[in-house]
Short mmCIF file of C-alpha atoms and ligand atoms in Angstrom, two decimals:
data_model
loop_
_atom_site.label_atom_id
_atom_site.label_comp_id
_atom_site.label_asym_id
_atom_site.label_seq_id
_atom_site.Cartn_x
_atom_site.Cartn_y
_atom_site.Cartn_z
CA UNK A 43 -19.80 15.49 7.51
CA UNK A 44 -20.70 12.58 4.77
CA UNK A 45 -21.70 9.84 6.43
CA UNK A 46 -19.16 6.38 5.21
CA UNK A 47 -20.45 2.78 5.33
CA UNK A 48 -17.83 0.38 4.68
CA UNK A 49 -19.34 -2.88 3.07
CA UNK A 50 -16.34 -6.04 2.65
CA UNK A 51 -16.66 -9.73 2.01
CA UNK A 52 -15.78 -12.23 -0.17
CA UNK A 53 -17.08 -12.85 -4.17
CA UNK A 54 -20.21 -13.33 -4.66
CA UNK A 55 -21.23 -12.65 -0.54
CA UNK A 56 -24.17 -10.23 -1.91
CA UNK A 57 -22.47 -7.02 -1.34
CA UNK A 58 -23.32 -5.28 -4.54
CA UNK A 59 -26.98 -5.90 -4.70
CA UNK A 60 -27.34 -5.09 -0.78
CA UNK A 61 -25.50 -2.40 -0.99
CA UNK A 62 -27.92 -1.06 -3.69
CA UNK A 63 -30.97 -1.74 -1.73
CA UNK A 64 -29.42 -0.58 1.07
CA UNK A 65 -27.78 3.00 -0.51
CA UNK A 66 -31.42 3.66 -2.48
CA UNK A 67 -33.28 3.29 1.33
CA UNK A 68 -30.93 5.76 2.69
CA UNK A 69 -30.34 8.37 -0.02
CA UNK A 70 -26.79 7.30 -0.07
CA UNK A 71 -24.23 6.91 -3.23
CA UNK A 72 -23.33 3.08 -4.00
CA UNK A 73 -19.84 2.68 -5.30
CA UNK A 74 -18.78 -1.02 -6.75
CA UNK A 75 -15.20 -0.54 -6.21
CA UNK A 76 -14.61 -4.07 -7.34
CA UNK A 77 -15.65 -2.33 -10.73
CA UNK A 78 -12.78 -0.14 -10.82
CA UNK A 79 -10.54 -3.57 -10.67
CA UNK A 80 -12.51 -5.18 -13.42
CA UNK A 81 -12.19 -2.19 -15.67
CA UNK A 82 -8.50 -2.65 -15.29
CA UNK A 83 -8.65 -5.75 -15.87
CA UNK A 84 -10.32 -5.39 -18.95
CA UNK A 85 -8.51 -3.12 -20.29
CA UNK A 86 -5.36 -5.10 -19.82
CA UNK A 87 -7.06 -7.87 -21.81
CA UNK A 88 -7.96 -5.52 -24.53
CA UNK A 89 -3.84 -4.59 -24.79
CA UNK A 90 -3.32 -8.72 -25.20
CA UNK A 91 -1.22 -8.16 -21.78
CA UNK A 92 -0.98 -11.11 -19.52
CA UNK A 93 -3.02 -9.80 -16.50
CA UNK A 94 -0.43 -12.21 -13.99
CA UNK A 95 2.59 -10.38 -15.41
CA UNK A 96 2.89 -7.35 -13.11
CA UNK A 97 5.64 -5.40 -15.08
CA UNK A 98 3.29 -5.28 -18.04
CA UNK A 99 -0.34 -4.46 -16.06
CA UNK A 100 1.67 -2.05 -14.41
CA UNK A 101 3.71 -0.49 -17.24
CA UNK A 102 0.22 -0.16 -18.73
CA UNK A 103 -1.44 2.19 -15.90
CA UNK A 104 -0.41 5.20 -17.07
CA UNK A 105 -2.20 5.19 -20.44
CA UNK A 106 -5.55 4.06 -18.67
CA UNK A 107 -8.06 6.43 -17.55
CA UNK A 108 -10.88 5.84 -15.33
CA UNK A 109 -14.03 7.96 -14.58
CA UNK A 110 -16.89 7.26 -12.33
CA UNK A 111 -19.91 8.60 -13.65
CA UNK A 112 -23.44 8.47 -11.66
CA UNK A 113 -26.25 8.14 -14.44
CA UNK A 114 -29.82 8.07 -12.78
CA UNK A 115 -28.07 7.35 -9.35
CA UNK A 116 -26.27 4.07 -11.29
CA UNK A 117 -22.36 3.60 -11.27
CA UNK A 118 -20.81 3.64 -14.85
CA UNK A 119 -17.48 3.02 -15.25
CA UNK A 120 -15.86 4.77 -18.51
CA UNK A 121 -12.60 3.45 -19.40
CA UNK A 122 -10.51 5.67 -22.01
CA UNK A 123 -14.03 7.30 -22.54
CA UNK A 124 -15.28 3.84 -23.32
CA UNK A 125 -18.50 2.85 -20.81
CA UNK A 126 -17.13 -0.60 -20.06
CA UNK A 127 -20.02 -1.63 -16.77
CA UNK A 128 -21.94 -4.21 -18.94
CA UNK A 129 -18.80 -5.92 -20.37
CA UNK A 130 -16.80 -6.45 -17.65
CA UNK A 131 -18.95 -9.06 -15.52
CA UNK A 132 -17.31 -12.21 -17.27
CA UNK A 133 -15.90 -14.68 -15.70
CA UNK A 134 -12.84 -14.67 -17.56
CA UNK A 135 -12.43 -10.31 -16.16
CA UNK A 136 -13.34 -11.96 -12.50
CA UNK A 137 -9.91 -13.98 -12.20
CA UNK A 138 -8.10 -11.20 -14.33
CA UNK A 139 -9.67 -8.29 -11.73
CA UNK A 140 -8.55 -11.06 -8.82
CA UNK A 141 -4.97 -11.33 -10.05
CA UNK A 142 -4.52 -7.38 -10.89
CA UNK A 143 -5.77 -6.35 -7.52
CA UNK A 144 -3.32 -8.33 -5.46
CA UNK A 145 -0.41 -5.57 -7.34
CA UNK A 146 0.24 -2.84 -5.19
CA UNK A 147 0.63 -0.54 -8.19
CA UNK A 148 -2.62 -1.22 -8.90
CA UNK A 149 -4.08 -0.75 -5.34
CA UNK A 150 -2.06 2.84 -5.27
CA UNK A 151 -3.72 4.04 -8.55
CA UNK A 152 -7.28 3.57 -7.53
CA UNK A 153 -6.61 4.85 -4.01
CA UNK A 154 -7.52 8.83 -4.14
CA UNK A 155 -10.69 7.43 -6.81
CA UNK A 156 -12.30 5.64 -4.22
CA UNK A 157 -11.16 8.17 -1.46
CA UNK A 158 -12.52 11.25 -2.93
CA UNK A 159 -15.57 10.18 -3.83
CA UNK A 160 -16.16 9.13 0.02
CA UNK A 161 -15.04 12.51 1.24
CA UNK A 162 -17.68 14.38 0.19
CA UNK A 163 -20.67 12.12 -0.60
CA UNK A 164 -22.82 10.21 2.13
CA UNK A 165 -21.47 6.55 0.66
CA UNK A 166 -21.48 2.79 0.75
CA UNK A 167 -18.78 1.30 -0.98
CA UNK A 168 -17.87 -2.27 -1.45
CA UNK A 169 -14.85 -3.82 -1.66
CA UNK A 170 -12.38 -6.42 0.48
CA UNK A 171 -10.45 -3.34 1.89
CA UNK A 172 -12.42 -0.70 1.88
CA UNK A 173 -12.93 -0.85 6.21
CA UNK A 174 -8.88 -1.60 6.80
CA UNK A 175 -7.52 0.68 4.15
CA UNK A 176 -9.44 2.61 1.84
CA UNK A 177 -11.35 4.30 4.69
CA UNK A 178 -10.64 3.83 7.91
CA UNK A 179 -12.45 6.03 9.85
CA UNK A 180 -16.02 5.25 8.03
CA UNK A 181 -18.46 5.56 10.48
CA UNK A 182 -20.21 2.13 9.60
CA UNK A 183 -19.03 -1.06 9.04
CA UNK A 184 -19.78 -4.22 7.41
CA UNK A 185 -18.09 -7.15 6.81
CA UNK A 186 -20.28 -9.18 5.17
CA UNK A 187 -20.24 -13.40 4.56
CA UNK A 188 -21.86 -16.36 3.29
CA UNK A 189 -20.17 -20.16 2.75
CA UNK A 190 -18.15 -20.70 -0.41
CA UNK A 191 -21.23 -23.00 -1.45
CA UNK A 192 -24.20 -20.28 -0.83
CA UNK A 193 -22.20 -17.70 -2.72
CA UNK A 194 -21.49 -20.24 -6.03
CA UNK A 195 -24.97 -21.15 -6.03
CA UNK A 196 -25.94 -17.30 -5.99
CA UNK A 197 -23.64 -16.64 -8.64
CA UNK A 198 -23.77 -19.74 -10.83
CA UNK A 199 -27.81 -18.46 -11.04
CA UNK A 200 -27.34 -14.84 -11.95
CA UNK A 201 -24.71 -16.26 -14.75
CA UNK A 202 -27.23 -19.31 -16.51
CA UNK A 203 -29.76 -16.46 -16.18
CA UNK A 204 -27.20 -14.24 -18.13
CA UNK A 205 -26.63 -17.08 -20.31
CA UNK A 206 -23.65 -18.49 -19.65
CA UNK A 207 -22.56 -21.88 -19.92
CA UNK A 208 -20.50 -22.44 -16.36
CA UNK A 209 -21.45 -24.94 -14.25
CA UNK A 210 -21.83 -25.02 -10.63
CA UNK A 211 -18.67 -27.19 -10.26
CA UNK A 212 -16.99 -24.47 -12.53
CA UNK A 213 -18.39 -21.42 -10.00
CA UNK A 214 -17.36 -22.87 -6.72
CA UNK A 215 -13.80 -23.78 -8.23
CA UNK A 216 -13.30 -20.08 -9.30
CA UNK A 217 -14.47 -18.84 -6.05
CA UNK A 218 -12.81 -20.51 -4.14
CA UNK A 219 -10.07 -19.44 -6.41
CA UNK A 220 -10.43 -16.05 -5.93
CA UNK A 221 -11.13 -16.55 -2.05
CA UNK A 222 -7.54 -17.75 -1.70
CA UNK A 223 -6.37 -15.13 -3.55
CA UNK A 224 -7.96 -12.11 -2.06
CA UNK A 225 -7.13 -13.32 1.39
CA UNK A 226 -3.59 -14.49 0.59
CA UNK A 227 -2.22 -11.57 -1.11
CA UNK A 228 0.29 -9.57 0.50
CA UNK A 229 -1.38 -6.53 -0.63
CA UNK A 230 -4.08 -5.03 1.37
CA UNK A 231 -5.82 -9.08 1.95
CA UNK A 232 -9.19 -9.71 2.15
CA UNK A 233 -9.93 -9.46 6.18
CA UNK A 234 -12.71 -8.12 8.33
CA UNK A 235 -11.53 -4.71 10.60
CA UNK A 236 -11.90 -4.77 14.41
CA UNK A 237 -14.70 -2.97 13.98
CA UNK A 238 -16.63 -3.99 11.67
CA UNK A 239 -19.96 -5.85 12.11
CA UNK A 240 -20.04 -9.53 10.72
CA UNK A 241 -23.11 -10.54 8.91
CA UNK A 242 -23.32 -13.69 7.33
CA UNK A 243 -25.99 -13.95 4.80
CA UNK A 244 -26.24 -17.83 4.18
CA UNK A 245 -29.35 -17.62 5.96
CA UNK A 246 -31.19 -14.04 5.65
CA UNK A 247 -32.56 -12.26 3.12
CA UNK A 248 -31.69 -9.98 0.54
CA UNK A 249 -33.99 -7.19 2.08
CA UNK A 250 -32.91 -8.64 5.78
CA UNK A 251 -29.93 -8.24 4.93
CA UNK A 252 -30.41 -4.26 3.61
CA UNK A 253 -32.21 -3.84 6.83
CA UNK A 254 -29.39 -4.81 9.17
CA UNK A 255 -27.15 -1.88 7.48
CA UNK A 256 -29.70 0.52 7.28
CA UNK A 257 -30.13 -0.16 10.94
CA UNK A 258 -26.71 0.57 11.54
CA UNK A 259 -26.62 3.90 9.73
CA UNK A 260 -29.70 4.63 11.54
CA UNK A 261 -27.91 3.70 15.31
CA UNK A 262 -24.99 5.63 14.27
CA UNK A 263 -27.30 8.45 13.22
CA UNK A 264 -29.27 9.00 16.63
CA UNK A 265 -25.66 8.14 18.38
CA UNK A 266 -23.71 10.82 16.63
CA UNK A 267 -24.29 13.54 19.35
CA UNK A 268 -23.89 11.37 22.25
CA UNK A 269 -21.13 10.45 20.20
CA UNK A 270 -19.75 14.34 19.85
CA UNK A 271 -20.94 15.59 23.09
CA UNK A 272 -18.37 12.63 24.97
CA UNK A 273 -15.58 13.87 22.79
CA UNK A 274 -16.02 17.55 23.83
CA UNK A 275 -15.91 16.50 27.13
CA UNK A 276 -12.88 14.55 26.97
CA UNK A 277 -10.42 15.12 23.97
CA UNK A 278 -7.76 13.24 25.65
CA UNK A 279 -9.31 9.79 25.97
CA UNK A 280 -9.82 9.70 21.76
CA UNK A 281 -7.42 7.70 20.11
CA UNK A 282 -5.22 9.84 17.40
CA UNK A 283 -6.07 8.77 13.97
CA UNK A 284 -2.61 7.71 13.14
CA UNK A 285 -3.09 5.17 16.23
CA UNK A 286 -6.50 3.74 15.51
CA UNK A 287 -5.79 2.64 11.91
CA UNK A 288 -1.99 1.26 12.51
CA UNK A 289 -3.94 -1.09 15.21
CA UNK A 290 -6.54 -2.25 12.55
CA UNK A 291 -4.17 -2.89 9.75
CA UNK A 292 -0.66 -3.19 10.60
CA UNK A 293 -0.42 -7.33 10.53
CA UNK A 294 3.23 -8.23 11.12
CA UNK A 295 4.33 -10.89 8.23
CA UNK A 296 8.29 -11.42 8.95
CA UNK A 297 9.72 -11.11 5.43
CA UNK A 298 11.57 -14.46 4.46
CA UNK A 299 15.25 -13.90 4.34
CA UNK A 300 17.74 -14.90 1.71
CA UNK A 301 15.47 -14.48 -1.44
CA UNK A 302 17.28 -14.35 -4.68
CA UNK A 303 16.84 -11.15 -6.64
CA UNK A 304 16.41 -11.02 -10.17
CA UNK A 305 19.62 -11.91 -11.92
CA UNK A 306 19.53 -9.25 -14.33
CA UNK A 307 19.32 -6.72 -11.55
CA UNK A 308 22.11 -8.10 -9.55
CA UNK A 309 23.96 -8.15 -12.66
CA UNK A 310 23.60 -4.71 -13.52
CA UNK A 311 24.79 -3.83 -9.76
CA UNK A 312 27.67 -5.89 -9.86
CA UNK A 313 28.82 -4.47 -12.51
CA UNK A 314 27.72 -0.29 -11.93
CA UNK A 315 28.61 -0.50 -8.08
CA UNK A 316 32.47 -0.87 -8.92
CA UNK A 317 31.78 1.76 -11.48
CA UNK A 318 30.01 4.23 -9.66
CA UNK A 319 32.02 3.75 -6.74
CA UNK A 320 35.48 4.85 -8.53
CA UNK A 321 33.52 7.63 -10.04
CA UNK A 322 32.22 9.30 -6.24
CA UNK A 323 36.15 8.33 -5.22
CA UNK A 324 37.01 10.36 -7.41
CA UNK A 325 34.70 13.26 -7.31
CA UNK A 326 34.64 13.26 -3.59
CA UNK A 327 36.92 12.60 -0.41
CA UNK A 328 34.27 9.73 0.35
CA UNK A 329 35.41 7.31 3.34
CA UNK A 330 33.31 4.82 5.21
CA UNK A 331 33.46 3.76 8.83
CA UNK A 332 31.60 0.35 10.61
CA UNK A 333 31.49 -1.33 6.99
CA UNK A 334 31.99 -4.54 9.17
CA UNK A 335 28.25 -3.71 10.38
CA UNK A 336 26.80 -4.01 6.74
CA UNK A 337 24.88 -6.71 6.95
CA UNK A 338 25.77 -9.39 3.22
CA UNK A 339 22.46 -10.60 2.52
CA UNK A 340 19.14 -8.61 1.32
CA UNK A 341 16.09 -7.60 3.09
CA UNK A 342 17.78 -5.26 5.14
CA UNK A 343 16.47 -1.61 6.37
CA UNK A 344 19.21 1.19 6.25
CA UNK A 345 18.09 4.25 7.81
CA UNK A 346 19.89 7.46 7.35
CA UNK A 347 19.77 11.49 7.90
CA UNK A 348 19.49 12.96 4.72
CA UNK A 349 22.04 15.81 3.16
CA UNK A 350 22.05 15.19 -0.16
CA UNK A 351 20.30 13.51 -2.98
CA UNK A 352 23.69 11.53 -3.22
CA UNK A 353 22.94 9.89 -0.21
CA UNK A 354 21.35 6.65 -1.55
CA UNK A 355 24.40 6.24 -3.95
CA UNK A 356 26.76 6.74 -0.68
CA UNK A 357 24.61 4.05 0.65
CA UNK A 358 24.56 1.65 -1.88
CA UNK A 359 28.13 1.42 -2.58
CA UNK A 360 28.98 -1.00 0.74
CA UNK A 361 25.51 -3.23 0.00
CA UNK A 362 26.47 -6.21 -2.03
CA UNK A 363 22.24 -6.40 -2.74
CA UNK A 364 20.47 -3.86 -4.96
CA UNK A 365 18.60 -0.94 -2.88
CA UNK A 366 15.31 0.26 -3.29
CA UNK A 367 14.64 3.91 -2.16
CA UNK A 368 11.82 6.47 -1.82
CA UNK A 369 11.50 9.32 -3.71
CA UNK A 370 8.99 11.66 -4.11
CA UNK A 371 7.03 11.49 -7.23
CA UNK A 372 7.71 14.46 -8.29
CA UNK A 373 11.27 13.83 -9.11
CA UNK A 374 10.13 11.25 -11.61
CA UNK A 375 9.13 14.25 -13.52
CA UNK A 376 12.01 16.35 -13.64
CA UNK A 377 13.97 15.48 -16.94
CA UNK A 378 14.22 11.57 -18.42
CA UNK A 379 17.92 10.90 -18.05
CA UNK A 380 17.43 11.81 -14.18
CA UNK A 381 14.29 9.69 -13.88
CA UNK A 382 15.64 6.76 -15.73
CA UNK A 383 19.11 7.13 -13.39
CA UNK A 384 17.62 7.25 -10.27
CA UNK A 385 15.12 4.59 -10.98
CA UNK A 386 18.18 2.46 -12.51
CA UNK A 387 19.29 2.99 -8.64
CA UNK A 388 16.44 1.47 -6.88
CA UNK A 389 14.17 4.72 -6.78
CA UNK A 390 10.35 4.52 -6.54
CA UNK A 391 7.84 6.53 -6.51
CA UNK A 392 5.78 7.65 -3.54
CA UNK A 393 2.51 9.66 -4.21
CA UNK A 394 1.50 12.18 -1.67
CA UNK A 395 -1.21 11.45 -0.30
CA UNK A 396 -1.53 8.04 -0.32
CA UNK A 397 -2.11 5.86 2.55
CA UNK A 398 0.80 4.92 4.94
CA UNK A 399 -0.46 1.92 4.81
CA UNK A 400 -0.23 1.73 0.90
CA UNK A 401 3.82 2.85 0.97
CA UNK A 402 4.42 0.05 4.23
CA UNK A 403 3.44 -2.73 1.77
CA UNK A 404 5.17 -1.15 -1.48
CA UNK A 405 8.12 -1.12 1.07
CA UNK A 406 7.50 -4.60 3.00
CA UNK A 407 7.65 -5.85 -0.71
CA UNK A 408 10.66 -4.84 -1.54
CA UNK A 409 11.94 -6.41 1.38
CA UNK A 410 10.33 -9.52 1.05
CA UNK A 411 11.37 -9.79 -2.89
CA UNK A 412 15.03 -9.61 -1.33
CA UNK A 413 16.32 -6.16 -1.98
CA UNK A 414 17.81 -3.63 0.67
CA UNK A 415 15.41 -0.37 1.70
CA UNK A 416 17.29 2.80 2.08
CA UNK A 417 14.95 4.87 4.13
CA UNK A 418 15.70 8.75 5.24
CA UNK A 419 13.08 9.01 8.33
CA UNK A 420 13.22 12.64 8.82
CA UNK A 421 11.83 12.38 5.22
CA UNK A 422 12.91 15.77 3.88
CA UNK A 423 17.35 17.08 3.47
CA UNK A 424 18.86 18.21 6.49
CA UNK A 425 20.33 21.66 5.21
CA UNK A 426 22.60 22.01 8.50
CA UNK A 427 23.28 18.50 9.38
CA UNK A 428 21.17 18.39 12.23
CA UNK A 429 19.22 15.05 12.81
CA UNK A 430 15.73 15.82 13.00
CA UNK A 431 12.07 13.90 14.56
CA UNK A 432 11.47 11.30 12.56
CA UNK A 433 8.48 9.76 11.26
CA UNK A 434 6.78 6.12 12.41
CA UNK A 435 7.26 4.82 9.00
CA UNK A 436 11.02 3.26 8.99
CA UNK A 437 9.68 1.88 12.67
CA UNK A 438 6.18 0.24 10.94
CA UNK A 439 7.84 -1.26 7.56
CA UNK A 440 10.69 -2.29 10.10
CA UNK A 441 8.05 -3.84 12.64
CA UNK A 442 5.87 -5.30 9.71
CA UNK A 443 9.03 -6.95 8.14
CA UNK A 444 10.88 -7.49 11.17
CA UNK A 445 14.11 -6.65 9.22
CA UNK A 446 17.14 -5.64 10.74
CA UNK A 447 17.56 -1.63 10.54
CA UNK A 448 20.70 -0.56 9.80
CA UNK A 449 21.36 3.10 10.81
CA UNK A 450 23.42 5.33 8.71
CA UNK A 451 24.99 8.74 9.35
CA UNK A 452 25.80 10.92 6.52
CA UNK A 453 28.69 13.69 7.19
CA UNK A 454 30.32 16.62 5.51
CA UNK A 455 30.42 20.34 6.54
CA UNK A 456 28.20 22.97 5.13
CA UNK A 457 25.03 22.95 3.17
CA UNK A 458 25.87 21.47 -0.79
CA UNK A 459 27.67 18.73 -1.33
CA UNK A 460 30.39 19.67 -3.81
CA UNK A 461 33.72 18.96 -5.29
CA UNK A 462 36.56 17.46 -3.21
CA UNK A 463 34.42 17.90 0.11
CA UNK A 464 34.83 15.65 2.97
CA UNK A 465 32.17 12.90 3.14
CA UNK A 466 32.14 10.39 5.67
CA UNK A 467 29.42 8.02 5.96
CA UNK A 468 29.00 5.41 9.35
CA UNK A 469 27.12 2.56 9.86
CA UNK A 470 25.97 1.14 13.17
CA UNK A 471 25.19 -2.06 14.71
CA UNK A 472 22.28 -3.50 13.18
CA UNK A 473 18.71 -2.99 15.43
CA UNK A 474 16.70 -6.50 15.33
CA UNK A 475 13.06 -5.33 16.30
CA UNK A 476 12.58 -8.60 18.54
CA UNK A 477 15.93 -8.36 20.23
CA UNK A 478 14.54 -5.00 22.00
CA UNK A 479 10.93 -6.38 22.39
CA UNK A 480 8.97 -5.29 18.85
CA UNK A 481 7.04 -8.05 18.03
CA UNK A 482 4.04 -6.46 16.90
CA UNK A 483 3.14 -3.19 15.43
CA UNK A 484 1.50 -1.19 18.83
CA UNK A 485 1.69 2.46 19.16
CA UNK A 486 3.72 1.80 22.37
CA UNK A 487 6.49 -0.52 20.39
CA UNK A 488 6.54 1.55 17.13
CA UNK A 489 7.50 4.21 19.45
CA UNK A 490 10.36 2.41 21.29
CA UNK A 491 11.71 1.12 18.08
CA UNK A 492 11.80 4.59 16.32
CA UNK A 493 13.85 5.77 19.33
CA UNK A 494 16.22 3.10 19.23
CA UNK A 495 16.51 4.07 15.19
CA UNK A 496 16.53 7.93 15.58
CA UNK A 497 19.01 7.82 18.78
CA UNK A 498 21.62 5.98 16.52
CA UNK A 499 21.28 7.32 13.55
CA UNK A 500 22.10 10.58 15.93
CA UNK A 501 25.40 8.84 17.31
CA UNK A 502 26.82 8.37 14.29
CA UNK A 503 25.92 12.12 13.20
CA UNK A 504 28.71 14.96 13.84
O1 DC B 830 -16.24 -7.44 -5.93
P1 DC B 830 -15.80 -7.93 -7.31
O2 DC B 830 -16.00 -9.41 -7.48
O3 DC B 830 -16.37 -7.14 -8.43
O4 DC B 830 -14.21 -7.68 -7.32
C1 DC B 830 -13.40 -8.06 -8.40
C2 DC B 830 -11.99 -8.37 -7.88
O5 DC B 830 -11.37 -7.19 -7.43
C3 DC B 830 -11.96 -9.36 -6.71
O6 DC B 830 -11.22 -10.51 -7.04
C4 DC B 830 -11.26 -8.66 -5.60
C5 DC B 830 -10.79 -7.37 -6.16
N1 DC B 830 -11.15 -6.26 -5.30
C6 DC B 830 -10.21 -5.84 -4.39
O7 DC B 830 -9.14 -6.43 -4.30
N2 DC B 830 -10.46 -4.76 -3.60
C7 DC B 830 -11.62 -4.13 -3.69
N3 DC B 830 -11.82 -3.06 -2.91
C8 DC B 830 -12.60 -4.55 -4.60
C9 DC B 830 -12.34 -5.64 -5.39
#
């Protein structure tokens, strides 16, 4: 199995040149993931795109193409074919890289890059996420430190040696800058994991500080069999995977309630709700019961069985806020005028395989930016009606955001939804996490709350 070492910190903490010492000692791979950030970041500048306007950067993604390339056991980065790793150390691509990474768009599309590359390689790979998110399970990790002033002073040198005119003042301003930034954002923040090891470099070392990972590698090394021999002997006191990273990265950050949503949104709603609503009147023999439980303000959670791909339109039409709904990605390829409906209607896209962890904060967003979440937790149609398991993830975004989850039963007989047929959708009493004791996002709670969710959404079922 490749051996992982997770390496996070702050700007200008060392990481990339102990890493490199640290990767050539051990034989392993370095990968500068902060690279893949600042080749996005350049490339953004190249287009003449703002790199704070996130409709833009993000609008942009899909034309830009990134390869990591290993020449003589050195990361390149090749953007659109372009080898971009000598021009993208400016200061001016530092802030730009700081303000792209903090979109979760961004964040999504270099997820499986850095992921791949870790699952079959024996890696280090820096980063500010790369032991909460990116890779979890990584058998070693680092979180590593140094004061604001130690890491301007560091970095104001290696730029006058480069030749450029910043001064100190200048260096500490921007990374302090960037400190705030990485460690505010909403997205994936700047923070050490539970188990990583803290090393603060203010006072060691380059090659001290190369020795203390090595050393780790090294303890994890001759501890491996101890390591596999325990967990032959007893499976049932390991901690399931989905377990051990929801404890490490789940922070709860209660979204703040009565945002306005963008006028031009609500506009378009207020006008296509009426609209759409006469039309599914018309088409169907829709009727609604517990409307009085539809809560009037945004940042709501409705969670629903699923029959049909109707059902976030059946949804929708008692919200007075726009929705936002999952879809899978693949339905953003079937033909444009479905694409551009359903994404007119709140859809967006989830890619399979990315983290949970990357689709909680896509979906705590949304909440927090005021809009409703229409969520089907059995995540795939019902064919029979039946409600199904359910998955943690309405009980995490709902624990995260500690929303109010709304729960929503869709009815009609038989398998399609067609013509004239009977549709009746219900919704229930509003669940407030904290009102049944879910303050936090722990196995135990996630479980209560799902149960509370997936036992209503079952009353309301016939
Ligand atoms: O490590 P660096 O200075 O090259 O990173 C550039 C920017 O990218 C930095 O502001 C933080 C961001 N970054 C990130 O958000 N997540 C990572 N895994 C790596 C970098």
């Amino acid at each position: 199995m490749a051996v992982n070492v997770a390496l996070d910190g702050p700007s200008g903490a060392g990481k990339s040149t102990i890493a490199k010492l640290a990767a050539k000692r051990l034989g392993f791979i370095y990968v500068d993931t902060g690279a893949l950030y600042r080749s996005i970041a350049y490339r953004i500048i190249s287009l003449g795109i703002d790199p704070k306007d996130e409709n833009a950067v993000c609008g942009a993604l899909d034309d830009i193409k990134l390869e990591l390339k290993y020449i003589d056991g050195t990361q390149a980065v090749f953007v659109n074919g372009e080898n971009v790793s000598d021009k993208i150390r400016t200061p001016e691509i530092s802030m730009a890289a700081s303000n792209v990474s903090a979109m979760p768009r961004v964040r999504e599309f270099l997820l499986e890059t850095q992921r791949s590359i870790a699952r079959t390689n024996d890696i280090i790979m820096d980063g500010r996420d790369i032991g909460t998110v990116i890779l979890p399970d990584a058998q070693v990790k680092i979180f590593l430190t140094a004061s604001a002033e130690v890491r301007a002073q560091r970095r104001y040198k290696e730029l006058a040696e480069k030749g450029d005119s910043s001064t100190y003042e200048q260096v500490l301003a921007d990374i302090n800058e960037r400190d705030y930034n990485d460690t505010h954002r909403a997205q994936a923040p700047l923070k050490q994991a539970q188990d990583a090891k803290l090393l603060d470099s203010s006072e060691l070392t380059i090659e001290q500080t190369a020795d203390e990972i090595v050393a780790r590698v090294e303890e994890y090394r001759q501890a491996g069999d101890t390591v596999k021999k325990t967990a032959e002997i007893k499976p049932a006191e390991r901690v399931p995977r989905s377990e051990r990273i929801q404890r490490e990265i789940m922070p709860v950050r209660p979204i703040k309630k009565g945002k306005k949503i963008n006028p031009l949104r609500q506009g378009f709603y207020n006008v296509a709700r009426p609209f759409v609503r006469f039309i599914f009147k018309c088409w169907f023999d829709l009727s609604y019961e517990g409307v009085e439980n539809v809560p009037t303000d945004g940042g709501n959670i409705f969670a629903s069985n699923h029959r049909s791909y109707g059902d976030p339109v059946f949804i929708a039409l008692m919200t007075r806020v726009p929705i936002s709904y999952m879809a899978k990605e693949e339905l953003f390829k079937q033909n444009i005028f479905f694409t551009l409906l359903i994404k007119a209607w709140g859809a967006f896209p989830v890619v399979r395989g990315t983290g949970d962890t990357a689709v909680i904060d896509i979906s705590v967003n949304k909440l927090d930016s005021g809009r409703n979440l229409v969520i089907f937790p059995e995540g795939t149609r019902s064919k029979d009606g039946s409600v199904g398991k359910g998955k943690n993830g309405v009980a995490l975004i709902a624990a995260v955001a500690q929303t109010k989850v709304v729960p929503v039963g869709i009815n009609f007989e038989g398998e399609k939804l067609c013509r004239k047929k009977k549709v009746v959708v219900r919704y229930g009493k509003p669940i407030v996490p904290a009102q049944i004791g879910v303050t936090d996002t722990s196995p135990k709670n996630i479980k209560i709350l799902k149960k509370a969710i997936m036992e209503n959404i079952s009353k309301l079922v016939y």
